[in-house]
Short mmCIF file of C-alpha atoms in Angstrom, two decimals:
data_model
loop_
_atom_site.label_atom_id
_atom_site.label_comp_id
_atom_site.label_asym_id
_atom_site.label_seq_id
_atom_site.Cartn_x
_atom_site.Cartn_y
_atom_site.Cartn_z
CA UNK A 282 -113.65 -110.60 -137.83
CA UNK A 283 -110.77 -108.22 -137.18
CA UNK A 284 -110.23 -104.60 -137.29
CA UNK A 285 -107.28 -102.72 -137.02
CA UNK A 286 -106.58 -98.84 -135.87
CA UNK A 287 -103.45 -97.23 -137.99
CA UNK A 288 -101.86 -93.97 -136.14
CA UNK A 289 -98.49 -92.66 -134.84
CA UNK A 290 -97.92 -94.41 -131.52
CA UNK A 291 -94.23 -93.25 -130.92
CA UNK A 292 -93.17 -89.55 -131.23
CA UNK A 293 -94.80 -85.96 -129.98
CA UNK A 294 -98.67 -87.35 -130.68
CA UNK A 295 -97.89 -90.27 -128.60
CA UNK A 296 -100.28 -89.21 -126.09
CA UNK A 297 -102.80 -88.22 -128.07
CA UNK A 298 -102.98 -91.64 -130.24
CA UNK A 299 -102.63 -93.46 -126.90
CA UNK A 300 -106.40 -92.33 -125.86
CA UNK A 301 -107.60 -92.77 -129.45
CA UNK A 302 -106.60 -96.33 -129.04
CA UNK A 303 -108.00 -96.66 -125.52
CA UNK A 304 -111.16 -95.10 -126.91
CA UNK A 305 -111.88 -98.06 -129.94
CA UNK A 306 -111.10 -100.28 -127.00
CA UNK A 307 -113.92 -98.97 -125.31
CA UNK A 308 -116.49 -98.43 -128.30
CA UNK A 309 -115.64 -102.67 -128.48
CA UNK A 310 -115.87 -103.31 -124.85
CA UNK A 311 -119.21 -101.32 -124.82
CA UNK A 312 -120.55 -104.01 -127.00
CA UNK A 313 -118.59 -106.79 -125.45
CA UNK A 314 -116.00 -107.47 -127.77
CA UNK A 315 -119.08 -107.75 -131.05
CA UNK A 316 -120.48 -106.21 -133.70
CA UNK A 317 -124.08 -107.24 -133.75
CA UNK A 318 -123.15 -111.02 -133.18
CA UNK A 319 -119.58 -110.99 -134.92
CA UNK A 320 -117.10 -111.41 -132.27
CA UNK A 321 -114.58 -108.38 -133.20
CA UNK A 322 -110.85 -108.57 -132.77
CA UNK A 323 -108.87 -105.57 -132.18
CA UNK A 324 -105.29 -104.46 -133.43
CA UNK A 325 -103.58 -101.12 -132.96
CA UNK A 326 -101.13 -100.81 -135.91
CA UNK A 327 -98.03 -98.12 -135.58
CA UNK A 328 -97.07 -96.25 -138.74
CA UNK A 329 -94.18 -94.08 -136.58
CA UNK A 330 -91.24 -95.55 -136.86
CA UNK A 331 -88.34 -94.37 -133.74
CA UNK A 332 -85.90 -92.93 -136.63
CA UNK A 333 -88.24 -90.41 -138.14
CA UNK A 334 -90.15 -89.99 -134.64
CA UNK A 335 -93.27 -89.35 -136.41
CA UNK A 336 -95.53 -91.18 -139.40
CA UNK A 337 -93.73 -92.57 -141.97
CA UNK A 338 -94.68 -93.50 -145.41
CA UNK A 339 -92.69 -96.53 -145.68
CA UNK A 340 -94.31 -97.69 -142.60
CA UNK A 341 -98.11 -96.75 -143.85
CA UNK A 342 -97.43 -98.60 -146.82
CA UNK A 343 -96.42 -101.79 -145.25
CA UNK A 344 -99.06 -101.82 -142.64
CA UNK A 345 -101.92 -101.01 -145.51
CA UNK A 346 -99.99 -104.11 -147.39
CA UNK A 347 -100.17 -106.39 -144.75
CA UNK A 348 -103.75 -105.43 -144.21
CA UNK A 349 -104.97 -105.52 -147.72
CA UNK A 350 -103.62 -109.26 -147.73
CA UNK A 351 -105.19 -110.33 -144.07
CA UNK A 352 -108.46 -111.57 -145.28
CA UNK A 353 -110.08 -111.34 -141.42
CA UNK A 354 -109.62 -107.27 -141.68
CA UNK A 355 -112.80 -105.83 -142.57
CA UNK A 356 -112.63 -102.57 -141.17
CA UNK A 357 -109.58 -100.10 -140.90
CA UNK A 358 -109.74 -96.39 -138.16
CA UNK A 359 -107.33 -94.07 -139.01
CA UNK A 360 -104.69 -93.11 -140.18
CA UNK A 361 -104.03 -89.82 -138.30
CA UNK A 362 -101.38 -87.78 -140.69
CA UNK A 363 -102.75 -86.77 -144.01
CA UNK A 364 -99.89 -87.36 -146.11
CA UNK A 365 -99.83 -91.17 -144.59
CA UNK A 366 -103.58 -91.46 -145.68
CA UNK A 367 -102.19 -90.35 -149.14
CA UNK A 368 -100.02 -93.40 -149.50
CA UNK A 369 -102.62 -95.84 -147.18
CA UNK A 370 -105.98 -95.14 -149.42
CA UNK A 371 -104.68 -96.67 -153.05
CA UNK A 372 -103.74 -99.67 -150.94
CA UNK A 373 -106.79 -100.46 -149.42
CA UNK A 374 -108.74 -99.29 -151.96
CA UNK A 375 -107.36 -101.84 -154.33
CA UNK A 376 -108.23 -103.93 -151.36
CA UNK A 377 -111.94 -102.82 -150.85
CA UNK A 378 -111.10 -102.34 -147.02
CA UNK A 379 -113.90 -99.75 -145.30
CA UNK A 380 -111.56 -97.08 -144.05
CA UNK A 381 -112.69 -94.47 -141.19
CA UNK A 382 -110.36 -91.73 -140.10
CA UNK A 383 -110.77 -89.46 -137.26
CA UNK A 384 -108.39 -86.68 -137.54
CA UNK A 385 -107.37 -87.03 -141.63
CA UNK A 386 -108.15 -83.02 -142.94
CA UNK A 387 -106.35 -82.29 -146.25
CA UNK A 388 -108.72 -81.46 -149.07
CA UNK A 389 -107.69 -83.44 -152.03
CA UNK A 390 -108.44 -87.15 -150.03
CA UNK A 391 -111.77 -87.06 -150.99
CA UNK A 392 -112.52 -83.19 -152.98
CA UNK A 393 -111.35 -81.88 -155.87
CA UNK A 394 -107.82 -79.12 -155.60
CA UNK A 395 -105.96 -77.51 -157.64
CA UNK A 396 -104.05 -80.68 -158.98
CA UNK A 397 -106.23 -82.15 -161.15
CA UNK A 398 -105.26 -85.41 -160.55
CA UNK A 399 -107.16 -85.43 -156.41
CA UNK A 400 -109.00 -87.16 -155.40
CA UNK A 401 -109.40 -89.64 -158.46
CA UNK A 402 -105.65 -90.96 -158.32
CA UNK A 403 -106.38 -92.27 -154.51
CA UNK A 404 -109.29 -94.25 -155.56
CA UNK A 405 -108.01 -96.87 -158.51
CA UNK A 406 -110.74 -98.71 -158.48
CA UNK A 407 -113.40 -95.44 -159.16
CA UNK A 408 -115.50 -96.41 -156.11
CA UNK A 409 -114.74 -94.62 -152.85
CA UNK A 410 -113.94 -96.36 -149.51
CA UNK A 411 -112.50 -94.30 -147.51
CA UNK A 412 -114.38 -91.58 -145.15
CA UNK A 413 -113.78 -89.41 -142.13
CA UNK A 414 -115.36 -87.36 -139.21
CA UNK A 415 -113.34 -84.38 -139.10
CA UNK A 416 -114.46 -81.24 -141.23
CA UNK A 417 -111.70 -80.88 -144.27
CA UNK A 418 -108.99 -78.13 -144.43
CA UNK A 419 -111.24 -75.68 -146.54
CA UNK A 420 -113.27 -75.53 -143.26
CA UNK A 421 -110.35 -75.09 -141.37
CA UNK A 422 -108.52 -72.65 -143.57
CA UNK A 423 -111.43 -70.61 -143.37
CA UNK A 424 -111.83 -70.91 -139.60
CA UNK A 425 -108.04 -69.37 -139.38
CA UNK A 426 -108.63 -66.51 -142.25
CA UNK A 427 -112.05 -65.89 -140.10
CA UNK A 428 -110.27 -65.41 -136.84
CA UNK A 429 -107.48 -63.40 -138.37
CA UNK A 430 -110.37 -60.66 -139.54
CA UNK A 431 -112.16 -60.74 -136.50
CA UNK A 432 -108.58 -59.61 -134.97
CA UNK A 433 -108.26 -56.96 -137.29
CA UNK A 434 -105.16 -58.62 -139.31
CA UNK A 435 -104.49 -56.58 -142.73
CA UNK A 436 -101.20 -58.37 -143.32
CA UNK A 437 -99.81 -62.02 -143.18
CA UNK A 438 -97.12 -64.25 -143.82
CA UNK A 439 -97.68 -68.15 -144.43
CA UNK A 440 -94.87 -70.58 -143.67
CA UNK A 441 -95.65 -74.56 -144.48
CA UNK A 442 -93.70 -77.65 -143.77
CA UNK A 443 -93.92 -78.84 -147.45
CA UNK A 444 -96.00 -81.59 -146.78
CA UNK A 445 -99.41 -83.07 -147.75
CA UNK A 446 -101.37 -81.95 -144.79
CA UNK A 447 -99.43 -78.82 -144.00
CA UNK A 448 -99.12 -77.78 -147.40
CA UNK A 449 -102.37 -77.97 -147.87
CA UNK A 450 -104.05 -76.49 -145.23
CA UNK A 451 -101.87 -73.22 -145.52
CA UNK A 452 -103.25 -73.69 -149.14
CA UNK A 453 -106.80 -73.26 -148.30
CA UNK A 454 -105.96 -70.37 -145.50
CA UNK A 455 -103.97 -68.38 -148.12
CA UNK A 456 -107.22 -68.80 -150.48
CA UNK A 457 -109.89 -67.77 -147.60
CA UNK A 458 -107.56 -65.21 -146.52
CA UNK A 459 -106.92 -63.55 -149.99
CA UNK A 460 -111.01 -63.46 -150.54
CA UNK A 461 -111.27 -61.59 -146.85
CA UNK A 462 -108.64 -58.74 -148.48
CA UNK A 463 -106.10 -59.65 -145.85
CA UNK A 464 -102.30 -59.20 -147.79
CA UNK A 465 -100.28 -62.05 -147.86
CA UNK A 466 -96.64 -60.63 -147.85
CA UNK A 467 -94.77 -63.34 -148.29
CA UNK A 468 -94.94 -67.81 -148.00
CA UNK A 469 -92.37 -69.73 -148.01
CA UNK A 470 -91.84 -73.80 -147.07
CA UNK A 471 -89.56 -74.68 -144.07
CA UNK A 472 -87.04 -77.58 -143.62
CA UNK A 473 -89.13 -79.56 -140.85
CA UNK A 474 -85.07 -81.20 -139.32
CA UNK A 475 -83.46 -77.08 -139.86
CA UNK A 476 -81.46 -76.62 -136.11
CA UNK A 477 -83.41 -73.15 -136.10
CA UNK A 478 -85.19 -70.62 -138.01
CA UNK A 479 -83.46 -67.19 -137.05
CA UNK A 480 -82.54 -66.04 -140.60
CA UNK A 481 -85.89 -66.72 -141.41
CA UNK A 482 -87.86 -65.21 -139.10
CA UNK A 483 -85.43 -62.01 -139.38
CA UNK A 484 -86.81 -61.84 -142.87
CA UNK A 485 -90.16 -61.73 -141.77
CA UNK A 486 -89.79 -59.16 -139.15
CA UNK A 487 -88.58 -57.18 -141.85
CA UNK A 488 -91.77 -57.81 -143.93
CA UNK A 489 -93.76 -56.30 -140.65
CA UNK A 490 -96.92 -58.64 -140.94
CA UNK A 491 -99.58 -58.37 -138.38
CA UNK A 492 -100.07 -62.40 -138.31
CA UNK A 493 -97.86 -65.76 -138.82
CA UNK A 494 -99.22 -68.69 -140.32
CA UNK A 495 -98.33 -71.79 -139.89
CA UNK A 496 -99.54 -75.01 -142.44
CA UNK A 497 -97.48 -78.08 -140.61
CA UNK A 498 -97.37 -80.67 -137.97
CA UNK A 499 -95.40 -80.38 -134.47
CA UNK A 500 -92.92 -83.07 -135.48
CA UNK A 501 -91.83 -80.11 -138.06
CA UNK A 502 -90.05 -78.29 -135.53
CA UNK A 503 -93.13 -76.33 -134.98
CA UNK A 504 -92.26 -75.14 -130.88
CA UNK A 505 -88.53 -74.12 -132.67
CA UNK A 506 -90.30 -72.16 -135.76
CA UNK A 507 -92.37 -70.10 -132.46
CA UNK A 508 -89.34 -69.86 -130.35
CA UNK A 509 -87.13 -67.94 -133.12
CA UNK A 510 -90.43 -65.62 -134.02
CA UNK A 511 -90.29 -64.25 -130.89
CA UNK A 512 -86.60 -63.85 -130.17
CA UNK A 513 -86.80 -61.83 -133.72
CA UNK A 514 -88.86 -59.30 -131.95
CA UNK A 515 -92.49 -60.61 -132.89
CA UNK A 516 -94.08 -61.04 -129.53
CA UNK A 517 -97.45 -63.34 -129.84
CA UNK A 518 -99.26 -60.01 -128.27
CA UNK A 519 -97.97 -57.52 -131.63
CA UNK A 520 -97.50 -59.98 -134.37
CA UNK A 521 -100.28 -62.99 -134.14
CA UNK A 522 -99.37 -67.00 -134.70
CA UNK A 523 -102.03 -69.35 -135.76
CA UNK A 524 -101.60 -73.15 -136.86
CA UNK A 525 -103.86 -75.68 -137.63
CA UNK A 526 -104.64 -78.66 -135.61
CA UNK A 527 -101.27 -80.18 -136.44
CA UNK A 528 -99.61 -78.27 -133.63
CA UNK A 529 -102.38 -78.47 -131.03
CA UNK A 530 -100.68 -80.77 -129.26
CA UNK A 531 -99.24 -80.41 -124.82
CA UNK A 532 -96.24 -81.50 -126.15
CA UNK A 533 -96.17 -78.21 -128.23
CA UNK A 534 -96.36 -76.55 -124.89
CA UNK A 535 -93.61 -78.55 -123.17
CA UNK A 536 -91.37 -77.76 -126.19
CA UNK A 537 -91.97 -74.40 -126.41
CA UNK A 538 -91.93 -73.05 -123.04
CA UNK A 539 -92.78 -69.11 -122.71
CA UNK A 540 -92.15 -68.36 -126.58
CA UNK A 541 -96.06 -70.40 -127.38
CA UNK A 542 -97.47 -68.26 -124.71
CA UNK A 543 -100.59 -66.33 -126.83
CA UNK A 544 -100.66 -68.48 -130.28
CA UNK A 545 -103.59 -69.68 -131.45
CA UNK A 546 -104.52 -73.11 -133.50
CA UNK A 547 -107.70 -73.83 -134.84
CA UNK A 548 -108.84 -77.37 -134.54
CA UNK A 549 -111.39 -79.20 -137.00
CA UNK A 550 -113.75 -79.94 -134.27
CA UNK A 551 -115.01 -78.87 -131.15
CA UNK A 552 -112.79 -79.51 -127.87
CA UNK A 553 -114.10 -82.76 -125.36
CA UNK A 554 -115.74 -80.37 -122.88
CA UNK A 555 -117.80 -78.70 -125.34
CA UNK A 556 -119.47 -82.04 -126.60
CA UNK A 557 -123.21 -82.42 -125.93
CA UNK A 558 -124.68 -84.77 -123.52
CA UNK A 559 -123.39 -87.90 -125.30
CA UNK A 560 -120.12 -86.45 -125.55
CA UNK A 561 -120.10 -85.62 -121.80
CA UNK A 562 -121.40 -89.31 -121.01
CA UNK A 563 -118.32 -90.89 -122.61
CA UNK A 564 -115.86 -88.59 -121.37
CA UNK A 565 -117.23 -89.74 -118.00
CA UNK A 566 -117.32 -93.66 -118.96
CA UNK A 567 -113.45 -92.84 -120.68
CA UNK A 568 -112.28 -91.35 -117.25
CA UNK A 569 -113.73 -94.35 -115.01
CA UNK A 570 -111.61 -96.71 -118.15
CA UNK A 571 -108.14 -95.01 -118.35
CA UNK A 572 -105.93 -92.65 -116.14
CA UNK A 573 -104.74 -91.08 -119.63
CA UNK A 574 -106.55 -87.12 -120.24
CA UNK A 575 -108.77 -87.02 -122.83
CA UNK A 576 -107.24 -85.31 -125.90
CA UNK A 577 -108.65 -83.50 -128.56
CA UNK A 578 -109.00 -86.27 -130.98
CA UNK A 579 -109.92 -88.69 -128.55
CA UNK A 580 -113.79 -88.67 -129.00
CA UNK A 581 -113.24 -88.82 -133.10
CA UNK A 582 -111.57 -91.87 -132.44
CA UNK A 583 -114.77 -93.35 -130.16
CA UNK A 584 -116.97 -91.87 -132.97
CA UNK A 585 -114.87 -93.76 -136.01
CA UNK A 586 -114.75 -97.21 -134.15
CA UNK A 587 -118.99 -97.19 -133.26
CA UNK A 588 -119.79 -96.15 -137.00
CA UNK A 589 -117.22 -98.94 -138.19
CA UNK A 590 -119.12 -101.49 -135.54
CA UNK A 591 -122.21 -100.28 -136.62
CA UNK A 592 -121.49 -100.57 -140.31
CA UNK A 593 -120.26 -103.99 -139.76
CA UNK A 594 -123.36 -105.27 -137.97
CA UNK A 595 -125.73 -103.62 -140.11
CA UNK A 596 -123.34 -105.80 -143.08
CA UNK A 597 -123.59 -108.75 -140.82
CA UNK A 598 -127.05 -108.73 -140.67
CA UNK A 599 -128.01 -108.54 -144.26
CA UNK A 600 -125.28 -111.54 -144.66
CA UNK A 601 -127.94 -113.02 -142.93
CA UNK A 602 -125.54 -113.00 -139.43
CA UNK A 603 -122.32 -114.30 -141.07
CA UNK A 604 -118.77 -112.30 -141.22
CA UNK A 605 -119.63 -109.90 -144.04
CA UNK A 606 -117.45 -109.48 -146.74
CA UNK A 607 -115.42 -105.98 -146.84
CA UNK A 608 -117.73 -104.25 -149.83
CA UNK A 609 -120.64 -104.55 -147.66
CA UNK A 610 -119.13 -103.16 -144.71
CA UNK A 611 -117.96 -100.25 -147.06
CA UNK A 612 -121.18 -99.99 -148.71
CA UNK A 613 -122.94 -99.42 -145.15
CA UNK A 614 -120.27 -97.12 -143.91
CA UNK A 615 -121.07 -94.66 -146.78
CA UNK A 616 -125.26 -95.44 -145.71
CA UNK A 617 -123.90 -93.75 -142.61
CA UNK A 618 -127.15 -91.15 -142.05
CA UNK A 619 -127.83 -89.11 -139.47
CA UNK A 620 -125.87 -90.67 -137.13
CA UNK A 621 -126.01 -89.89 -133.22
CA UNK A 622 -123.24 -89.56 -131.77
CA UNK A 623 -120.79 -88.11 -129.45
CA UNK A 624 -120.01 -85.25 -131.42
CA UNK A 625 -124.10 -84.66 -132.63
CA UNK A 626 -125.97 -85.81 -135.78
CA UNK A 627 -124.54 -85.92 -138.68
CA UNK A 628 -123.67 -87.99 -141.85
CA UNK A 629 -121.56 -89.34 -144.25
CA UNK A 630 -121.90 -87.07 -147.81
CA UNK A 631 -121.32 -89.19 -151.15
CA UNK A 632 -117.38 -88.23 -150.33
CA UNK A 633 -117.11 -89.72 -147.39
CA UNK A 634 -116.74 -86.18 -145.63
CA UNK A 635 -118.94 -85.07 -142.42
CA UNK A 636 -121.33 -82.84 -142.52
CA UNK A 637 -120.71 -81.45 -139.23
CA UNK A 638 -119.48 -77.54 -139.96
CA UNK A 639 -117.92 -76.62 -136.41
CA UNK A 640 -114.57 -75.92 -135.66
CA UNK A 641 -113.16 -74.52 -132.38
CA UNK A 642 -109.98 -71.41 -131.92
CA UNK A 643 -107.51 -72.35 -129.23
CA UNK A 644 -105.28 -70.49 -127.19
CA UNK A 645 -102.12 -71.11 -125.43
CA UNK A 646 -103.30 -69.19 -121.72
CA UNK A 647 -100.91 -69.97 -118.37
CA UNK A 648 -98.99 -72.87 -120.11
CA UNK A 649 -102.36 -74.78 -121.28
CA UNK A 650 -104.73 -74.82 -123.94
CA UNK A 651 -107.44 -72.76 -123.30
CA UNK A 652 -110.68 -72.19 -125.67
CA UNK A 653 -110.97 -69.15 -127.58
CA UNK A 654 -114.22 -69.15 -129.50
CA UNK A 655 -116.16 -72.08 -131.60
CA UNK A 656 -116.67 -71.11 -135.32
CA UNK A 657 -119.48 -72.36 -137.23
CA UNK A 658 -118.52 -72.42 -141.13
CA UNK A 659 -122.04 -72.57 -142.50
CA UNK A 660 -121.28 -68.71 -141.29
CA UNK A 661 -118.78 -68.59 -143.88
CA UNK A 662 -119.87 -69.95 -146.88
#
C-alpha cells in the first residue's frame, strides 16, 4: 500500500517541509518500511509550484486528483497551508482517502465560523475524513490576544493577507482580543506581491496602537510588512508585532534582518526542545538520521505519519492482514484515543481536531528564535 505526504517543498518553508518529509521517512523506517505486515510505500508530493514560490491551489488540486484516482493510496499527511487543505479535502473526501495534517490551523476545516457554509461544504459526502494534530486558530487567536494583555496592550491594529489561513486566524485574534477589552483601531488586508508597505504603515503610526497584528504566511511579504513598521517609527520595543505560526519561519529572520529583532509569533504547539521524553528520544534518533535542524513542525509531521501507520495496521488487521480498503483506515484514524506520542497523550475528537490545548510565544532574540512563554488554553476558556 502507498502513502503520500502533500506540502510546499520549494519556496521560504522549504526547510521546514524538508524535515517533515525526512521525519515520515523515519516513522516508516522505524517499522521497516510496514504497517503491521503491509509493506508501505512512500511519496512526497509538492503542491509549490517555482512561479508562485509558495502552495498553490492549482497544484493541490491536481495532486489530490491524481491521488483520489491511485487506488494503492490509502493514507494522505499533510497538506501544510490552510487554504490548500480548503481545495485538497472535497477531493479526497469524495475519494474516502484518510487525511492527517500536521500544521493545517484555520477554524472552519473541521468547526463551525461565521460562514455558515464551514465545515459542511468540505465534506460532500457528510462523513468526515480528514483530521489534524495541531490545536485550531481559536486556540491560537487566543494565545496572541492572551499575550497581548499580559503585555499590557490597550490598543491594536490587525493587518491579514486575505487568505484562508491568514484571514482567519486574525479572525479569531480580533474576536479573543475584543472579549479581553483591548481596542482594535483599525484592520485592513494587504496585497501579499505589494513592493512595500510604507503608506500603510504611515497610516498606522498615525492610529498610535500599542500592538501590530499580523494574520498571514511569510510568502506574503511578511519580513517587508516588519521592515516598513519600523522605518515608520514603530520600533518592536514601543509598538509590539505578533503573527501566528505562518511567519515563524529562519527564513523570516534572514529576510528581515534587524527590523524582526523583538516580534513575537505564537505557534500552535510547543517548540522540539520542550517535548517530553518521547519527544526528546526522536529528536535524538532524527539528529543521528539527517544533518537538516529540527524545525518547529518537524515532530507533527513524525506524529501524523505513526498515527496514519498505526491506523493502517490496526485496518489491516481487522481485514484479517490484507491491504485495507481506505474507509477502514479512515474509520481507525478517527478511533485514534489516547494516543502516546511525541508530543503527549492525546486524541482525535469526533472533528478530527486534537485535544492537546498548548501553544508556545516566540521571540525573535540575537537573530534567532528564542522561547517566550508556553500558554495553556484550557486557561482561557
Amino acid at each position: 500500500a502507498k502513502i503520500v505526504s502533500d506540502l510546499p517543498r520549494q519556496g521560504a518553508n522549504r526547510a521546514q517541509t524538508t524535515t517533515m518529509v525526512n521525519a515520515i521517512n523515519l516513522a516508516i523506517d522505524e517499522r521497516n518500511g510496514k504497517a503491521g505486515n503491509i509493506k508501505i510505500e512512500y511519496e512526497s508530493l509538492d503542491d509549490a509550484t517555482a512561479q508562485a514560490g509558495q502552495w498553490d491551489a492549482a497544484k493541490c488540486a491536481e495532486n489530490a486528483q491524481s491521488a483520489a484516482q491511485d487506488d494503492e493510496i490509502i493514507g494522505w499527511i499533510g497538506p501544510f497551508n490552510s487554504g490548500c487543505a480548503a481545495v485538497e479535502i472535497p477531493i479526497l473526501n469524495e475519494a474516502g482517502l484518510a487525511m492527517i495534517s500536521p500544521a493545517n490551523t484555520y477554524t472552519g476545516l473541521t468547526k463551525p465560523t461565521p460562514d455558515e457554509s464551514e465545515p459542511d461544504k468540505y465534506y460532500p459526502t457528510g462523513e468526515r475524513n480528514y483530521a489534524r494534530v495541531i490545536v485550531t486558530d481559536v486556540q491560537q487567536g487566543q494565545a496572541g490576544a492572551s499575550f497581548m494583555d499580559d503585555e499590557g496592550v490597550e490598543t491594536v491594529f490587525i493587518l491579514d493577507d486575505r487568505e484562508t489561513y491568514g484571514k482567519g486566524v486574525a479572525d479569531e485574534f480580533q474576536t479573543a482580543a475584543e472579549d479581553l477589552g483591548i481596542e482594535v483601531v483599525g484592520r485592513e488586508g494587504i496585497d501579499g506581491s505589494a513592493p512595500n508597505y510604507r503608506s500603510l504603515m504611515n497610516k498606522i503610526a498615525a492610529e498610535n496602537p500599542d500592538a501590530i497584528y499580523f494574520g498571514g504566511i511569510i510568502e506574503n511579504n511578511a519580513a517587508q510588512l516588519i521592515k516598513d513598521k519600523v522605518g515608520a517609527g514603530m520600533s518592536n520595543q514601543e509598538v509590539i508585532f505578533v503573527g501566528p505560526d505562518g511567519i515563524f519561519v529562519d527564513e523570516l529572520i534572514s529576510q528581515g534582518g534587524n527590523a524582526v529583532e523583538g516580534i513575537y509569533v505564537s505557534f500552535g504547539g510547543i517548540p522540539p526542545e520542550k517535548l517530553g521524553p518521547a519527544g526528546q528520544e526522536f529528536i535524538d534518533k532524527y539528529e543521528e538520521n539527517y544533518n537538516d535542524a529540527v524545525q518547529p513542525y518537524t515532530a507533527y509531521a513524525y506524529e501524523a505519519a505513526n498515527v496514519m501507520l498505526d491506523a493502517i495496521e490496526r485496518a489491516s488487521k481487522d481485514a484479517g492482514g490484507d491491504v485495507p480498503d481506505r474507509e477502514a483506515v479512515v474509520e481507525q484514524v478517527f478511533a485514534t484515543q489516547d494516543y502516546q506520542g511525541v508530543l503527549g497523550t492525546w486524541s482525535f475528537d469526533d472533528d478530527g481536531d486534537t485535544t492537546l490545548t498548548k501553544l508556545s510565544v516566540q521571540e525573535v532574540e540575537d537573530g534567532e528564535w528564542k522561547l517566550d512563554r508556553i500558554l495553556d488554553v484550557q486557561d482561557m476558556q
